[in-house]
Short mmCIF file of C-alpha atoms in Angstrom, two decimals:
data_model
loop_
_atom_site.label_atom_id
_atom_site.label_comp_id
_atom_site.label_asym_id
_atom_site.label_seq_id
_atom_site.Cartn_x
_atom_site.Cartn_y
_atom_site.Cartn_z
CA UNK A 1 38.93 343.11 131.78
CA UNK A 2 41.80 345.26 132.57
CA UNK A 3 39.75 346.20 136.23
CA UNK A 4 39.26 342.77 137.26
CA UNK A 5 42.78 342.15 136.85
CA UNK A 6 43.28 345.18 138.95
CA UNK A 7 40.95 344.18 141.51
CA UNK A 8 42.62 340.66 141.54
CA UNK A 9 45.78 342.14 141.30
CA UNK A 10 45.22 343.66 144.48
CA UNK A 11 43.34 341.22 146.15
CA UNK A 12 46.67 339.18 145.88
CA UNK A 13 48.83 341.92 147.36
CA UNK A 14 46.52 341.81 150.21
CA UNK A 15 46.53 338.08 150.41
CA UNK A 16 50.40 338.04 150.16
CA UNK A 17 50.83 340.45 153.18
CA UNK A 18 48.93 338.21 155.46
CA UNK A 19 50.45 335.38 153.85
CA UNK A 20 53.31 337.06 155.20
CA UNK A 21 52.50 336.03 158.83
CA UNK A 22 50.49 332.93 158.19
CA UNK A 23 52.53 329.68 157.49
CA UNK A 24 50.26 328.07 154.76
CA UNK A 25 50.19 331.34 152.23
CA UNK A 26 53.27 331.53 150.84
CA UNK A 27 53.21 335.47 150.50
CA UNK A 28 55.65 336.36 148.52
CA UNK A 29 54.46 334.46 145.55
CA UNK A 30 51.15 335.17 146.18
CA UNK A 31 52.19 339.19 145.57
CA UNK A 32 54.32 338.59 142.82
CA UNK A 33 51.49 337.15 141.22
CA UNK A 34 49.22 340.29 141.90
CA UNK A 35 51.97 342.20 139.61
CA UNK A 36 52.06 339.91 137.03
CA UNK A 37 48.11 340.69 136.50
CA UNK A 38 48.50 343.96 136.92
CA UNK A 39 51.49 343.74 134.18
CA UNK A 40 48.93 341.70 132.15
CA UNK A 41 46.85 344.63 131.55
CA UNK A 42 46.64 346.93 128.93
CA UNK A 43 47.18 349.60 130.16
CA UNK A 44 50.53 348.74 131.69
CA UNK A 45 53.35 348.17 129.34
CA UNK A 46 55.16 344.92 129.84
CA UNK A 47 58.55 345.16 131.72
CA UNK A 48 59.56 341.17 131.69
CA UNK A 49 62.95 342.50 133.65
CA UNK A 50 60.71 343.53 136.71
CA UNK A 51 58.44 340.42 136.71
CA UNK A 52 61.62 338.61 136.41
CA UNK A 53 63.68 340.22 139.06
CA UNK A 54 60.56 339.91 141.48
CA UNK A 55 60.18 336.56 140.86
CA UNK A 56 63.46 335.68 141.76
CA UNK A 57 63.23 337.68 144.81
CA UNK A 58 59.77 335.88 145.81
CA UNK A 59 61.30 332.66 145.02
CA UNK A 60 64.36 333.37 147.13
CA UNK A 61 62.16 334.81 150.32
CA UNK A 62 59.92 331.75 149.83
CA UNK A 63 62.97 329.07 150.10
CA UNK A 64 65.15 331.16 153.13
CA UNK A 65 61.69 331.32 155.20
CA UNK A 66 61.98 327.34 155.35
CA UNK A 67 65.88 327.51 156.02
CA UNK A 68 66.28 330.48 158.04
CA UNK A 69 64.71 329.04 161.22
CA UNK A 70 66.23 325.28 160.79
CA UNK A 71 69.08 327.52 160.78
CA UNK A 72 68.55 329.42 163.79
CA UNK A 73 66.99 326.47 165.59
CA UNK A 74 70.30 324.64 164.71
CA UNK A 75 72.52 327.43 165.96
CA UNK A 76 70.71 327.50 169.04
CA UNK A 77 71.32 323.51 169.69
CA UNK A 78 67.53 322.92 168.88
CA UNK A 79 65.15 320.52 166.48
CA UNK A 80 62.72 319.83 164.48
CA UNK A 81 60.36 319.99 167.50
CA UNK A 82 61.38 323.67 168.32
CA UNK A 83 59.80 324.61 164.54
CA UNK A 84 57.06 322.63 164.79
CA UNK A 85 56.54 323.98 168.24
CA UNK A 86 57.03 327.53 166.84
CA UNK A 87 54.07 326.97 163.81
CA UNK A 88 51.69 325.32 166.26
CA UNK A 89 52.40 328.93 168.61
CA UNK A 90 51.96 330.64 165.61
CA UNK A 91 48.26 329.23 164.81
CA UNK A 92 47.84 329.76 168.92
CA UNK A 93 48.35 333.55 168.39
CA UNK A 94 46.07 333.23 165.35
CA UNK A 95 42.69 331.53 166.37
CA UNK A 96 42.92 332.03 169.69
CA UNK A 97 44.12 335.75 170.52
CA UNK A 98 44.75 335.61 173.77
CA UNK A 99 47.51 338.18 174.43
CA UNK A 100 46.06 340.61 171.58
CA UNK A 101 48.73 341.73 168.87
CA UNK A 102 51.03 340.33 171.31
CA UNK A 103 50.52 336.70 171.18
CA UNK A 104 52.09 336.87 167.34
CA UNK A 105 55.35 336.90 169.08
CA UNK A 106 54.56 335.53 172.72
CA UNK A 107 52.58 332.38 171.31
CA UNK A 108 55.16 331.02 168.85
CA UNK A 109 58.43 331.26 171.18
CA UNK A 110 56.09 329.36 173.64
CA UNK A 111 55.62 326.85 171.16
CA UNK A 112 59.45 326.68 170.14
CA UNK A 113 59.69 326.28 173.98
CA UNK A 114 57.19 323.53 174.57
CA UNK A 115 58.11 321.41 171.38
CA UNK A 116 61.83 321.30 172.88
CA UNK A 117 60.89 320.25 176.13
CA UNK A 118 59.05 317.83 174.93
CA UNK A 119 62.05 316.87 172.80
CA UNK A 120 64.77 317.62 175.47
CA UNK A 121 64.80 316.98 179.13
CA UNK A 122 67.84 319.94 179.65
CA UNK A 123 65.63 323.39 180.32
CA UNK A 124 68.58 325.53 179.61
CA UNK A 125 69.00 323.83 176.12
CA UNK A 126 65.53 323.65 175.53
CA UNK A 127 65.17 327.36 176.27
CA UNK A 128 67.58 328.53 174.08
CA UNK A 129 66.64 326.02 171.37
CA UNK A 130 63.59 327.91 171.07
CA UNK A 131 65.09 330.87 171.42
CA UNK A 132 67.15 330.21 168.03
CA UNK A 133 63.52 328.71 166.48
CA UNK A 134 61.82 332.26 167.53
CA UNK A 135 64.72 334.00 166.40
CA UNK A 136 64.72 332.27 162.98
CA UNK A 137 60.94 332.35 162.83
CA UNK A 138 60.85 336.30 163.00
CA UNK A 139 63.60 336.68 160.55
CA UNK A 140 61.92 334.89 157.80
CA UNK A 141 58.31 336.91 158.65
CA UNK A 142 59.87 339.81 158.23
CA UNK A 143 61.59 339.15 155.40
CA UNK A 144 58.17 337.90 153.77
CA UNK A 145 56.46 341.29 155.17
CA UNK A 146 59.45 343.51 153.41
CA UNK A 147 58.91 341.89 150.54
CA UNK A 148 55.08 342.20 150.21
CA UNK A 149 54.54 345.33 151.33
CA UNK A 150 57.43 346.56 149.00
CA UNK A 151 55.39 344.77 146.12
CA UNK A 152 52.32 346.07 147.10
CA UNK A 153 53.61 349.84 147.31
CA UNK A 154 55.25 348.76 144.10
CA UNK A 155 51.94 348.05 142.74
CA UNK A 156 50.10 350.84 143.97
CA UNK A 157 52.71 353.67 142.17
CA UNK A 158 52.22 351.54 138.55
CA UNK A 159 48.31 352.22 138.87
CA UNK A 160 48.68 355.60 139.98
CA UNK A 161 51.26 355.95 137.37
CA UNK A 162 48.85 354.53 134.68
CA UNK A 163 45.17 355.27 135.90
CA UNK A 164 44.10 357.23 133.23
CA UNK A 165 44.58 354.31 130.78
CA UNK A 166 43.49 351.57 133.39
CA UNK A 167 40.11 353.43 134.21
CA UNK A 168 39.18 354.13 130.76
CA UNK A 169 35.69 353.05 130.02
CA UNK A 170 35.39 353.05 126.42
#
């Protein structure tokens, strides 16, 4: 049992870091959850502090990724249609990779830009509306990809720390 909570485990932490970039998996929960299985073995002792202190931290990450880019949108003199735009850019860059790795940033800051001009009829406001949406939008992803890939390095030293008792077959 104690492997295909590993294997889950990890599964999650992979699912969290690309959860990390895409805007319907919530990452950081998503990796928090792949330590709590791998703190549900037996072979790892139970530390409630760390499952605590993570989930707080995945909690908080989750809620400033909505707020962040309202905020920055905001700032900027932007609205609602900036984010949107900014998510719809985002699934752009994802099914349809035009610009390669590129188009992850290119895609959703056209987006930001399109969803205020349709909002706006000022280009100048409009442009740095989504400005302040892109801005906001990269802050919170990498936040979210700090955070999972901390968890999942986190999670890779606890096996290697407790292997021996985790790939015991007896």
């Amino acid at each position: 049992m104690d492997i295909v909570l590993l294997i889950l485990g990890f599964l999650l932490m992979l699912v969290g870091i690309l959860g990390s970039f895409l805007p319907v998996l919530p990452g950081p929960p998503l990796s928090w959850v792949g330590l709590l299985l791998l703190y549900l073995t037996k072979a790892v002792p139970d530390n409630w502090w760390v499952l605590v202190i993570t989930f707080v931290i995945a909690i908080t990450i989750t809620v400033l990724d909505y707020v962040i880019p309202a905020m920055g949108t905001k700032k900027f003199g932007g609205s609602k249609a900036g984010m949107w735009g900014t998510i719809v850019g985002l699934l752009v860059a994802i099914f349809f990779p035009v610009f390669g790795p590129f188009g992850i940033i290119i895609w959703p800051f056209i987006g930001a830009l399109v969803g205020e001009l349709l909002n706006k009829a000022n280009k100048k406001t409009a442009l740095k509306a989504a400005f302040g949406s892109f801005l906001g939008f990269l802050t919170g992803t990498f936040m979210k990809f700090v955070v999972t890939l901390l968890y999942a390095i986190f999670y890779i030293y606890i096996s290697i720390k407790y292997a021996g008792d985790l790939f015991t077959f007896s």
